[in-house]
Coordinates of C-alpha atoms in Angstrom, one line a residue:
M1 CA -48.1 -24.6 59.6
R2 CA -48.6 -28.4 59.9
Y3 CA -51.4 -30.6 58.5
S4 CA -52.7 -34.1 58.1
S5 CA -50.8 -36.5 55.9
R6 CA -53.8 -37.2 53.6
H7 CA -53.4 -33.7 52.3
L8 CA -49.7 -33.9 52.0
L9 CA -48.8 -37.1 50.0
R10 CA -48.6 -37.2 46.3
P11 CA -50.3 -40.4 45.1
A12 CA -47.2 -42.3 43.9
L13 CA -45.2 -41.4 47.0
A14 CA -48.2 -42.3 49.2
A15 CA -48.5 -45.7 47.6
A16 CA -44.8 -46.4 48.1
L17 CA -44.9 -45.3 51.7
V18 CA -47.9 -47.5 52.5
A19 CA -46.1 -50.5 51.0
A20 CA -43.0 -49.7 53.0
L21 CA -44.9 -49.5 56.2
A22 CA -46.5 -52.9 55.5
S23 CA -43.3 -54.7 54.9
P24 CA -42.3 -57.6 57.2
A25 CA -39.2 -55.7 58.4
T26 CA -41.3 -53.0 60.0
A27 CA -44.9 -54.0 60.4
G28 CA -46.1 -54.5 64.0
T29 CA -42.8 -53.5 65.6
A30 CA -42.6 -50.9 68.4
D31 CA -40.3 -47.9 68.0
P32 CA -36.9 -48.8 69.5
A33 CA -35.2 -46.4 71.9
L34 CA -32.6 -44.4 70.0
T35 CA -29.6 -42.4 70.8
G36 CA -28.3 -39.9 68.3
F37 CA -29.6 -37.0 66.4
I38 CA -31.8 -36.0 63.5
R39 CA -30.2 -33.5 61.2
V40 CA -32.3 -31.4 58.9
D41 CA -32.2 -28.1 56.9
Q42 CA -33.4 -25.7 59.6
I43 CA -34.7 -23.2 57.1
G44 CA -36.8 -25.6 55.1
F45 CA -38.0 -26.5 51.7
T46 CA -40.4 -25.5 49.0
P47 CA -43.4 -27.8 48.6
A48 CA -42.3 -29.6 45.4
E49 CA -38.6 -30.0 46.4
S50 CA -36.9 -33.2 47.2
K51 CA -36.6 -33.2 51.0
Q52 CA -34.1 -35.2 53.0
A53 CA -32.9 -35.3 56.6
Y54 CA -30.5 -37.7 58.3
L55 CA -30.5 -39.9 61.4
L56 CA -27.1 -40.0 63.0
T57 CA -27.0 -42.9 65.5
P58 CA -24.8 -45.6 67.0
G59 CA -27.6 -48.1 66.6
A60 CA -30.3 -49.4 64.2
A61 CA -32.8 -47.1 62.5
A62 CA -36.4 -46.8 63.7
R63 CA -39.6 -45.6 62.0
F64 CA -39.9 -41.9 61.8
S65 CA -42.9 -39.5 62.0
V66 CA -43.3 -35.9 61.1
V67 CA -45.4 -33.7 63.4
D68 CA -46.9 -30.3 62.8
S69 CA -46.9 -27.3 65.2
R70 CA -49.8 -28.8 67.1
G71 CA -48.0 -32.1 67.6
R72 CA -50.2 -33.9 65.1
T73 CA -48.5 -36.7 63.0
V74 CA -48.7 -35.8 59.3
L75 CA -46.3 -38.3 57.8
T76 CA -44.7 -41.6 58.8
G77 CA -42.1 -43.7 57.2
V78 CA -38.9 -45.8 57.4
P79 CA -35.4 -44.4 56.9
G80 CA -33.4 -45.5 53.9
A81 CA -30.4 -47.8 53.8
D82 CA -27.5 -47.0 56.0
R83 CA -25.2 -44.5 54.2
G84 CA -22.1 -45.5 56.2
T85 CA -20.0 -44.5 59.2
W86 CA -19.4 -41.0 60.3
N87 CA -17.1 -41.8 63.2
T88 CA -16.6 -44.5 65.8
K89 CA -19.2 -43.0 68.1
Y90 CA -21.8 -42.7 65.3
P91 CA -21.3 -45.5 62.9
H92 CA -24.7 -45.2 61.1
V93 CA -26.3 -42.5 59.1
Y94 CA -29.7 -43.2 57.7
P95 CA -31.4 -40.9 55.2
I96 CA -35.0 -39.8 56.0
D97 CA -36.9 -38.9 52.9
I98 CA -39.8 -36.5 53.6
S99 CA -40.4 -35.4 50.0
A100 CA -44.0 -36.4 50.3
L101 CA -44.5 -33.5 52.7
E102 CA -45.9 -30.6 50.6
R103 CA -48.4 -28.7 52.8
P104 CA -47.0 -25.3 53.9
G105 CA -46.3 -25.2 57.6
S106 CA -43.7 -25.8 60.3
Y107 CA -42.6 -29.3 61.3
R108 CA -40.3 -31.5 63.2
I109 CA -39.2 -35.1 62.6
K110 CA -39.4 -37.7 65.4
A111 CA -37.8 -41.1 65.6
G112 CA -37.4 -43.3 68.7
G113 CA -37.6 -40.4 71.1
L114 CA -35.3 -38.1 69.1
T115 CA -36.7 -34.8 67.7
S116 CA -35.2 -32.7 65.0
P117 CA -35.0 -28.9 64.9
E118 CA -38.0 -27.1 63.3
F119 CA -38.1 -26.5 59.6
R120 CA -40.7 -25.0 57.2
I121 CA -42.4 -26.0 54.1
A122 CA -43.1 -22.7 52.2
P123 CA -42.8 -21.1 48.8
A124 CA -39.4 -20.2 47.5
A125 CA -39.8 -16.6 48.7
Q126 CA -38.9 -17.9 52.2
F127 CA -35.3 -17.9 51.2
A128 CA -35.4 -14.1 50.9
G129 CA -35.3 -14.2 54.7
P130 CA -31.8 -15.6 55.2
A131 CA -30.7 -13.6 52.1
A132 CA -31.8 -10.5 54.0
K133 CA -29.8 -11.6 57.0
T134 CA -26.6 -11.6 54.9
L135 CA -27.2 -8.0 54.1
T136 CA -27.5 -7.3 57.8
F137 CA -24.0 -8.8 58.1
F138 CA -22.7 -6.5 55.4
G139 CA -24.1 -3.5 57.2
T140 CA -22.2 -4.6 60.3
Q141 CA -19.0 -5.0 58.2
R142 CA -19.1 -1.4 56.8
D143 CA -16.0 0.7 57.4
G144 CA -15.6 4.4 57.2
A145 CA -18.1 7.2 57.9
D146 CA -21.2 5.5 56.3
V147 CA -21.7 2.7 58.9
R148 CA -25.0 1.3 60.0
P149 CA -25.3 1.1 63.8
G150 CA -27.4 -2.1 63.6
E151 CA -27.6 -4.7 66.4
L152 CA -24.0 -4.1 67.4
D153 CA -24.1 -0.3 67.6
R154 CA -21.4 0.2 65.0
R155 CA -19.6 3.6 65.0
P156 CA -17.7 5.4 62.2
S157 CA -14.2 3.8 61.9
H158 CA -10.9 4.3 60.1
L159 CA -11.6 7.8 58.9
N160 CA -7.8 8.2 58.7
D161 CA -8.1 6.1 55.6
R162 CA -9.2 9.3 53.8
A163 CA -5.5 10.2 53.6
A164 CA -3.7 6.9 53.6
T165 CA 0.0 6.6 52.6
V166 CA 1.0 4.3 49.8
Y167 CA 3.9 1.9 50.6
E168 CA 6.0 -0.6 48.7
W169 CA 5.1 -4.2 49.1
P170 CA 6.6 -5.5 52.4
T171 CA 9.0 -8.4 52.6
F172 CA 7.8 -11.3 54.8
T173 CA 9.9 -13.6 56.9
G174 CA 8.6 -16.7 55.0
P175 CA 6.1 -17.8 52.3
D176 CA 3.5 -18.9 54.8
T177 CA 3.6 -16.0 57.3
D178 CA 2.5 -12.4 57.4
V179 CA 5.3 -11.3 59.7
I180 CA 7.2 -8.5 58.1
Q181 CA 11.0 -8.0 57.8
G182 CA 12.2 -4.5 58.7
D183 CA 10.0 -1.4 58.2
L184 CA 7.7 -0.3 55.4
T185 CA 8.9 1.9 52.6
R186 CA 6.8 4.9 51.6
I187 CA 6.5 5.3 47.8
G188 CA 3.4 7.5 47.4
G189 CA 1.4 10.4 48.7
R190 CA -2.0 10.4 50.3
V191 CA -5.0 8.5 48.8
D192 CA -8.6 8.3 49.9
V193 CA -9.4 4.6 50.6
E194 CA -12.1 5.2 53.3
G195 CA -15.2 3.0 53.2
G196 CA -15.8 -0.5 52.0
W197 CA -16.2 -3.5 54.2
F198 CA -14.0 -5.3 56.6
D199 CA -12.8 -8.5 55.0
A200 CA -13.7 -10.9 57.8
G201 CA -13.4 -10.9 61.6
D202 CA -10.5 -8.5 61.3
Y203 CA -10.3 -5.0 59.8
L204 CA -8.2 -5.4 56.6
K205 CA -9.7 -4.5 53.3
F206 CA -8.8 -6.2 50.0
T207 CA -9.8 -5.3 46.4
H208 CA -9.6 -9.0 45.4
I209 CA -12.3 -9.9 47.9
L210 CA -14.5 -6.9 47.6
A211 CA -14.6 -7.0 43.8
Y212 CA -15.8 -10.6 44.0
V213 CA -18.3 -9.7 46.7
D214 CA -19.7 -6.7 44.8
T215 CA -19.9 -8.7 41.6
L216 CA -22.1 -11.2 43.3
M217 CA -24.2 -8.5 44.9
W218 CA -24.8 -6.8 41.5
A219 CA -25.5 -10.2 40.0
A220 CA -28.0 -10.9 42.8
R221 CA -29.6 -7.6 42.2
R222 CA -29.9 -8.3 38.5
D223 CA -31.2 -11.8 38.9
A224 CA -33.3 -11.1 42.0
G225 CA -36.7 -11.8 40.5
S226 CA -39.3 -11.4 43.1
L227 CA -37.4 -10.4 46.2
P228 CA -39.4 -8.2 48.6
S229 CA -38.9 -4.5 48.0
G230 CA -37.1 -4.0 51.3
V231 CA -34.6 -6.7 50.5
T232 CA -34.1 -5.3 47.0
S233 CA -33.4 -1.8 48.3
D234 CA -31.0 -3.1 51.0
L235 CA -29.2 -5.1 48.4
T236 CA -28.9 -2.1 46.1
A237 CA -27.6 0.0 48.9
E238 CA -24.9 -2.5 49.9
A239 CA -23.8 -3.1 46.3
R240 CA -23.4 0.7 45.8
H241 CA -21.5 1.0 49.1
G242 CA -19.0 -1.6 47.8
L243 CA -18.8 0.0 44.4
R244 CA -18.0 3.4 45.9
W245 CA -14.9 1.9 47.5
L246 CA -13.9 0.1 44.3
D247 CA -14.1 3.5 42.6
K248 CA -11.6 4.8 45.1
M249 CA -9.3 1.9 44.7
W250 CA -9.2 2.2 40.9
D251 CA -7.5 5.5 40.0
E252 CA -8.5 5.7 36.3
K253 CA -6.5 8.8 35.6
S254 CA -3.2 7.2 36.6
R255 CA -4.3 3.6 35.7
T256 CA -3.5 2.5 39.3
L257 CA -5.3 -0.2 41.2
Y258 CA -4.9 -0.2 44.9
I259 CA -5.3 -3.7 46.4
Q260 CA -5.1 -3.6 50.2
V261 CA -5.6 -1.4 53.2
G262 CA -3.7 -2.4 56.4
I263 CA -1.3 -5.1 57.3
G264 CA -2.0 -8.4 59.0
A265 CA 1.0 -8.7 61.4
G266 CA 3.7 -6.5 62.6
N267 CA 7.4 -7.0 62.0
E268 CA 9.8 -9.5 63.5
E269 CA 11.7 -6.8 65.3
G270 CA 8.6 -5.8 67.2
T271 CA 8.8 -2.1 66.4
F272 CA 5.2 -2.0 65.0
A273 CA 2.0 -4.1 65.3
G274 CA -0.4 -5.2 62.6
D275 CA -4.2 -5.7 62.5
H276 CA -4.1 -9.3 63.8
D277 CA -2.0 -8.4 66.8
V278 CA -4.7 -6.4 68.7
W279 CA -8.3 -7.3 69.7
R280 CA -10.2 -4.1 69.8
L281 CA -13.2 -2.1 68.3
P282 CA -12.4 -0.5 64.9
E283 CA -13.5 3.0 66.0
A284 CA -10.5 3.1 68.4
D285 CA -7.9 2.8 65.7
D286 CA -7.9 6.4 64.5
H287 CA -6.8 7.7 67.9
D288 CA -4.6 4.8 69.0
T289 CA -1.3 6.4 70.1
G290 CA 0.1 3.3 71.7
E291 CA 3.7 2.3 71.2
G292 CA 4.1 0.4 67.9
R293 CA 0.6 1.3 66.7
Q294 CA 1.5 3.7 63.9
Y295 CA 0.2 1.4 61.2
I296 CA -3.0 0.7 63.1
R297 CA -3.7 4.4 63.5
N298 CA -2.6 5.3 59.9
R299 CA -3.1 2.2 57.9
P300 CA -0.8 1.7 54.8
V301 CA -2.2 1.1 51.4
F302 CA -0.6 -1.0 48.6
R303 CA -1.0 -1.0 44.9
A304 CA -1.2 -3.9 42.4
A305 CA 1.5 -2.4 40.1
A306 CA 3.1 0.9 39.3
P307 CA 0.9 3.6 37.7
G308 CA 0.1 2.7 34.1
Q309 CA 1.6 -0.8 34.4
K310 CA -0.4 -3.9 33.5
I311 CA -2.4 -5.4 36.4
S312 CA -2.7 -9.0 37.5
P313 CA -5.6 -10.4 35.3
N314 CA -7.6 -11.9 38.1
L315 CA -7.9 -8.5 39.7
A316 CA -8.5 -6.7 36.4
G317 CA -11.2 -9.2 35.3
R318 CA -13.2 -9.4 38.5
T319 CA -13.0 -5.7 39.3
A320 CA -14.1 -4.8 35.8
A321 CA -17.0 -7.3 36.2
A322 CA -18.3 -5.4 39.2
F323 CA -18.4 -2.1 37.4
A324 CA -20.0 -3.7 34.3
L325 CA -22.6 -5.5 36.3
A326 CA -23.5 -2.3 38.0
A327 CA -23.9 -0.8 34.5
Q328 CA -26.4 -3.5 33.7
V329 CA -28.6 -2.6 36.7
E330 CA -28.1 1.2 36.9
P331 CA -31.4 2.9 35.9
D332 CA -29.7 6.2 34.9
R333 CA -28.2 5.5 31.5
K334 CA -25.6 8.3 31.7
T335 CA -24.3 6.8 34.9
A336 CA -24.4 3.3 33.4
R337 CA -22.3 4.4 30.5
R338 CA -19.7 5.9 32.9
L339 CA -19.6 2.6 34.8
L340 CA -19.1 0.7 31.5
D341 CA -16.3 3.0 30.5
Q342 CA -14.6 2.5 33.9
A343 CA -15.0 -1.3 33.5
A344 CA -13.5 -1.1 30.0
T345 CA -10.5 0.9 31.0
L346 CA -9.7 -1.5 33.9
Y347 CA -10.3 -4.6 31.7
A348 CA -7.9 -3.3 29.1
Q349 CA -5.2 -2.9 31.8
A350 CA -5.0 -6.7 32.4
K351 CA -1.6 -8.4 32.1
T352 CA -2.4 -11.6 30.2
T353 CA 1.2 -12.6 29.1
D354 CA 4.0 -13.7 31.4
V355 CA 1.5 -13.5 34.2
G356 CA 3.5 -15.3 36.9
Q357 CA 2.1 -15.4 40.4
L358 CA -1.2 -13.7 40.7
V359 CA -1.7 -10.7 42.9
T360 CA -4.4 -11.1 45.6
S361 CA -3.2 -9.9 49.0
L362 CA 0.0 -9.2 51.0
P363 CA 1.0 -11.7 51.8
Y364 CA -0.1 -13.9 48.9
A365 CA -0.6 -16.8 51.4
F366 CA -3.7 -15.0 52.7
Y367 CA -5.5 -15.7 49.4
P368 CA -3.4 -18.0 47.1
E369 CA -5.4 -17.9 43.9
W370 CA -4.0 -19.6 40.8
A371 CA -6.8 -19.4 38.2
W372 CA -7.3 -16.1 36.3
R373 CA -8.8 -16.9 32.9
D374 CA -12.2 -17.3 34.5
D375 CA -11.9 -13.7 35.8
M376 CA -11.2 -12.5 32.3
E377 CA -14.1 -14.5 30.9
L378 CA -16.3 -13.0 33.6
G379 CA -15.2 -9.4 33.0
G380 CA -15.6 -9.8 29.2
A381 CA -19.1 -11.4 29.6
Q382 CA -20.3 -8.6 31.8
L383 CA -18.9 -5.9 29.5
A384 CA -20.7 -7.5 26.6
L385 CA -24.0 -7.7 28.4
A386 CA -23.7 -4.1 29.6
A387 CA -22.8 -2.9 26.1
K388 CA -25.7 -4.8 24.7
R389 CA -28.0 -3.1 27.1
L390 CA -26.6 0.4 26.3
G391 CA -26.3 -0.1 22.6
D392 CA -22.5 0.3 22.7
P393 CA -20.8 -1.0 19.5
R394 CA -18.0 -2.5 21.5
A395 CA -20.3 -5.4 22.6
G396 CA -19.1 -7.8 19.9
A397 CA -15.4 -7.3 20.7
W398 CA -16.0 -8.0 24.4
L399 CA -18.1 -11.0 23.5
A400 CA -15.2 -12.4 21.4
Q401 CA -12.7 -11.7 24.3
A402 CA -14.9 -13.4 26.8
A403 CA -15.3 -16.5 24.5
H404 CA -11.5 -16.5 24.0
W405 CA -10.8 -16.6 27.7
A406 CA -13.6 -19.1 28.3
G407 CA -11.8 -21.4 25.8
E408 CA -8.5 -20.8 27.6
Y409 CA -10.1 -21.6 30.9
L410 CA -11.5 -24.8 29.6
S411 CA -8.1 -25.8 28.2
H412 CA -5.9 -24.8 31.2
E413 CA -7.9 -24.4 34.4
A414 CA -11.2 -26.4 34.3
G415 CA -11.8 -29.4 36.4
G416 CA -10.1 -28.3 39.5
D417 CA -12.6 -26.3 41.4
T418 CA -16.2 -25.1 41.7
L419 CA -17.8 -21.7 42.3
N420 CA -16.1 -19.8 45.1
L421 CA -13.7 -16.9 45.6
Y422 CA -11.0 -18.6 43.6
D423 CA -13.0 -19.8 40.6
V424 CA -15.8 -17.7 39.2
S425 CA -16.2 -19.6 36.0
A426 CA -19.7 -20.9 36.8
L427 CA -21.1 -17.3 36.8
A428 CA -18.9 -16.4 33.9
H429 CA -20.2 -19.4 31.8
R430 CA -23.8 -18.7 32.5
D431 CA -23.5 -15.0 31.7
L432 CA -21.5 -15.7 28.6
V433 CA -24.3 -18.0 27.4
L434 CA -26.8 -15.1 28.0
A435 CA -24.5 -12.7 26.0
L436 CA -24.3 -15.3 23.2
R437 CA -28.0 -15.6 23.1
A438 CA -28.4 -11.8 23.0
S439 CA -26.1 -11.6 20.0
G440 CA -26.7 -12.0 16.3
P441 CA -25.2 -14.8 14.1
H442 CA -22.6 -12.5 12.7
E443 CA -21.3 -11.8 16.3
T444 CA -21.2 -15.4 17.4
R445 CA -19.7 -17.0 14.2
G446 CA -16.2 -18.3 14.7
L447 CA -16.0 -17.7 18.4
A448 CA -13.7 -19.9 20.6
V449 CA -16.6 -21.5 22.4
G450 CA -20.3 -22.0 21.9
E451 CA -23.0 -22.2 24.5
Q452 CA -22.9 -26.0 24.6
D453 CA -19.3 -25.9 25.7
L454 CA -20.1 -23.6 28.5
I455 CA -23.2 -25.6 29.6
A456 CA -21.1 -28.8 29.6
D457 CA -18.6 -27.3 31.9
L458 CA -21.3 -26.1 34.3
K459 CA -22.5 -29.7 34.4
A460 CA -18.9 -31.0 34.9
Q461 CA -18.5 -28.7 37.9
L462 CA -21.7 -30.1 39.4
E463 CA -20.4 -33.6 38.8
I464 CA -17.3 -32.7 40.9
G465 CA -19.8 -32.1 43.8
V466 CA -21.8 -35.2 43.0
A467 CA -18.7 -37.4 43.0
R468 CA -17.9 -36.2 46.5
A469 CA -21.5 -36.4 47.7
T470 CA -22.2 -39.9 46.4
P471 CA -20.1 -41.8 49.0
D472 CA -20.5 -39.3 51.8
P473 CA -23.0 -40.2 54.6
F474 CA -24.5 -36.7 54.5
Q475 CA -24.1 -36.3 50.8
A476 CA -21.8 -33.2 51.1
G477 CA -20.6 -32.0 47.7
A478 CA -17.8 -29.9 49.2
D479 CA -14.6 -31.0 50.9
Y480 CA -15.3 -30.3 54.6
A481 CA -11.7 -31.3 55.6
Q482 CA -10.4 -28.2 53.8
F483 CA -10.9 -24.5 54.1
D484 CA -14.0 -22.9 52.7
A485 CA -16.3 -25.9 52.8
V486 CA -19.4 -23.7 53.5
P487 CA -18.8 -21.2 50.6
H488 CA -18.1 -24.1 48.3
T489 CA -21.4 -25.6 49.3
F490 CA -23.3 -22.4 48.6
G491 CA -21.4 -22.2 45.3
L492 CA -22.8 -25.6 44.3
V493 CA -26.3 -24.5 45.3
A494 CA -25.9 -21.5 43.0
T495 CA -24.3 -23.5 40.2
A496 CA -27.2 -26.0 40.1
R497 CA -29.5 -23.0 39.5
L498 CA -27.3 -21.4 37.0
Y499 CA -27.0 -24.7 35.1
R500 CA -30.7 -25.2 35.0
S501 CA -31.4 -21.6 33.9
V502 CA -29.4 -22.1 30.6
S503 CA -29.9 -25.8 30.0
G504 CA -33.5 -26.4 31.1
D505 CA -32.3 -29.6 32.7
P506 CA -33.6 -30.1 36.3
S507 CA -31.4 -33.1 37.0
Y508 CA -29.3 -31.4 39.6
D509 CA -32.1 -29.7 41.5
A510 CA -32.2 -32.3 44.2
F511 CA -28.5 -32.2 44.6
G512 CA -28.6 -28.4 45.0
T513 CA -31.3 -28.7 47.6
R514 CA -29.3 -31.3 49.6
Q515 CA -26.3 -28.9 49.5
R516 CA -28.4 -26.0 50.8
G517 CA -29.6 -28.4 53.5
W518 CA -26.1 -29.3 54.5
A519 CA -25.2 -25.7 55.0
F520 CA -28.3 -25.0 57.2
G521 CA -28.1 -28.0 59.5
A522 CA -28.3 -31.3 57.6
N523 CA -24.7 -32.0 58.5
P524 CA -22.9 -34.1 61.2
W525 CA -22.8 -31.2 63.6
G526 CA -26.4 -30.2 63.1
V527 CA -25.3 -26.6 62.8
S528 CA -26.6 -23.8 60.5
F529 CA -23.4 -22.1 59.5
M530 CA -25.2 -18.7 59.1
V531 CA -25.6 -16.8 62.4
G532 CA -29.2 -16.2 63.3
A533 CA -30.6 -18.6 60.7
G534 CA -32.1 -21.8 62.1
E535 CA -32.7 -23.2 65.5
N536 CA -29.1 -24.2 66.2
A537 CA -26.8 -21.8 64.4
E538 CA -23.2 -20.7 64.8
R539 CA -23.0 -18.8 68.1
C540 CA -19.4 -17.7 68.8
P541 CA -18.0 -16.2 65.6
H542 CA -14.3 -15.2 65.5
H543 CA -15.2 -11.6 65.0
Q544 CA -14.0 -8.7 67.1
V545 CA -17.0 -6.4 67.0
A546 CA -19.4 -9.2 67.6
N547 CA -17.3 -10.5 70.5
L548 CA -16.8 -7.2 72.2
K549 CA -20.3 -5.8 71.7
G550 CA -22.4 -8.9 71.6
R551 CA -23.6 -11.3 74.3
A552 CA -20.7 -13.4 75.5
D553 CA -23.1 -16.4 76.3
G554 CA -23.8 -16.9 72.7
R555 CA -27.5 -17.4 73.2
H556 CA -28.6 -14.7 70.9
P557 CA -27.3 -13.8 67.5
M558 CA -24.2 -11.6 67.8
L559 CA -23.6 -11.1 64.1
T560 CA -26.8 -11.8 62.2
G561 CA -26.3 -13.2 58.7
A562 CA -22.6 -13.9 59.1
V563 CA -21.6 -17.1 57.2
V564 CA -18.6 -18.9 58.7
N565 CA -16.0 -21.3 57.2
G566 CA -17.6 -24.3 59.0
P567 CA -15.8 -27.6 59.5
N568 CA -12.1 -27.8 58.6
S569 CA -9.3 -30.2 58.8
A570 CA -9.0 -31.8 62.2
D571 CA -5.2 -31.4 61.9
L572 CA -5.6 -27.6 62.2
F573 CA -6.8 -28.0 65.8
A574 CA -4.1 -30.5 66.9
D575 CA -2.4 -27.9 69.0
G576 CA -5.6 -26.5 70.5
L577 CA -7.3 -23.2 70.1
G578 CA -4.7 -21.1 71.8
G579 CA -5.3 -18.4 74.5
H580 CA -7.7 -15.5 74.6
F581 CA -6.7 -11.9 74.0
D582 CA -7.0 -10.1 77.3
E583 CA -9.9 -8.0 75.8
M584 CA -11.7 -11.0 74.4
N585 CA -15.0 -12.2 75.9
H586 CA -14.9 -16.0 76.3
C587 CA -17.5 -17.7 74.1
P588 CA -18.7 -20.2 75.0
P589 CA -18.2 -19.0 78.5
D590 CA -17.4 -22.4 79.9
G591 CA -14.9 -23.1 77.0
V592 CA -16.5 -26.5 76.4
D593 CA -16.4 -27.8 72.8
R594 CA -20.0 -29.2 72.5
Y595 CA -19.3 -30.5 69.0
E596 CA -16.2 -32.6 69.7
E597 CA -18.0 -35.9 69.6
F598 CA -19.0 -35.2 65.9
T599 CA -15.4 -34.9 64.7
G600 CA -15.1 -37.4 61.8
R601 CA -13.7 -38.2 58.4
G602 CA -10.8 -35.9 59.1
A603 CA -13.0 -32.9 59.8
R604 CA -13.7 -30.9 62.9
Y605 CA -16.0 -28.0 63.7
V606 CA -15.4 -25.8 66.8
D607 CA -17.8 -23.0 67.7
D608 CA -15.5 -20.9 69.8
V609 CA -14.4 -17.3 69.4
R610 CA -10.8 -18.5 69.2
S611 CA -11.6 -20.9 66.4
W612 CA -10.6 -18.8 63.3
Q613 CA -10.3 -22.1 61.4
A614 CA -14.0 -22.8 61.7
S615 CA -16.0 -19.9 63.2
E616 CA -14.5 -16.9 61.4
P617 CA -17.0 -15.2 59.0
A618 CA -15.9 -13.6 55.8
D619 CA -17.4 -11.3 53.2
D620 CA -16.9 -13.8 50.4
F621 CA -18.7 -16.5 52.4
A622 CA -21.7 -14.3 52.9
A623 CA -21.7 -13.1 49.3
I624 CA -22.0 -16.5 47.7
A625 CA -24.7 -17.5 50.2
L626 CA -26.5 -14.3 49.3
Y627 CA -26.3 -15.1 45.6
A628 CA -27.3 -18.7 46.0
L629 CA -30.3 -17.8 48.2
T630 CA -31.3 -15.0 45.8
L631 CA -31.4 -17.6 42.9
T632 CA -33.3 -20.1 45.2
S633 CA -35.9 -17.5 46.2
T634 CA -37.0 -17.2 42.6
P635 CA -39.2 -20.1 41.5

């Protein structure tokens, strides 16, 4: 997979490289001994992509070479200008441009005795590989009867959810805690909420999260292009698995949307426990008769609002979007029409006046979302596209509603975030552009926004990332000293693709490639934040099943395809990682933080099973990675 440089260099780049090598600053000098690391995307690049790695070092840069699998030098060059200090131990970061490398193969970068992890040059289809890994993760996350044994020998779990009791919203001891005051109050009979996916490393299930995840899965299925048939079938199966659970959570007859299964913590009196209080395998819960385990054995379910009452618009919009996207993909037109009708009923139930605090989870502090007009735009756009496909006359009305909410988003919510769990406007904008282009002049005349408004905001969101990346040594477009750095990064990767698909402008292609690289290892820690993807990937996820059934030494993937939060604010680790649950396997076994020396710029990454701040995987993280990789895998 590696070849001679004469076959790899484009003429202009080759000429520039020859000139650089002949410059007085480098000609005739021996490679100095270096300490430090070479950070590179451990998955790789397509032949024509911009390709950049980084030299992290306390000293001066040295010439680099790229060698193939046989150890042959195929490219040499000089790192670029110092991009600045990462931390006191590593005050220099030099970019290494290997864009001239185009021949398919496997390679490593060498400089002054340092060697990078391996990476590949291959067609875009190579990104179907890590996309498929995320689907393996979702198979592991399945709850209920229809689990996939997989690498962790999963067993059916939480079958008691088939007859769950509905409870009133609990009262919490404070705004930033999940500890409950008193007991729960029963307000409804039995409902079937079996199935779905666990939210993260725990076993709670949220409609807010799963609707977002399933929307991205159906969008990936629709936009998949040339994914291998096996990946496409697995993607369809997982998307359908999620939709079956959403169908249970939305009771169309009574107009009730259920939002959550389970509770995070127990109560302050200590009379019952919550999900986060016990480290165990999920299949044990149905038969757990221990003291205070009543809500672990028989998990409570909560609703968004009373039957028939209006529903928080973020929930209504994104859940309707999942059903409407499925209607766009479903081959059986009768089934597709039923899905469209479900989406329409749910969308019409949205509360869009006197909205107040949005409903996401209990407590709200778990997922404190504030934007909702993007969800309504997304739902309307997907309804319009599904209606167009099915010849439904309501398409024009939904197009107008989507445009209205897009205009409201641009007026009230734009400029604060980029594509992730809390802001879905990038996907909404792109799909509204598609809906506008599929409509006639009589349908688009007088709408609140036009396609250029939407494209301009897609560009503005990318510029948020560019503004962060420009001064950053590793050109990171996400804020890595806050929660959700990795999913924000994959969101920028996806947005660069979405923007180009409707604008035709390739200006942000290189930016998107650098963000993908950051997530897969071209970062200060040199870690791929997807388990099992890359030479040095996340090893000790904060995940109960993986920890209890996987290898405690962390040397083999324990949760293939899981995507973790990644670095987070160093302040979150100021009090240490805390103790281990008695049942918890220590990972890493020696407890040593091998990434501590790379803490910098207010951010820290700890690969430890206790490190929920950095190493906990989540469904929404994997879903945006899946969607970004699906778009990337299509040339």
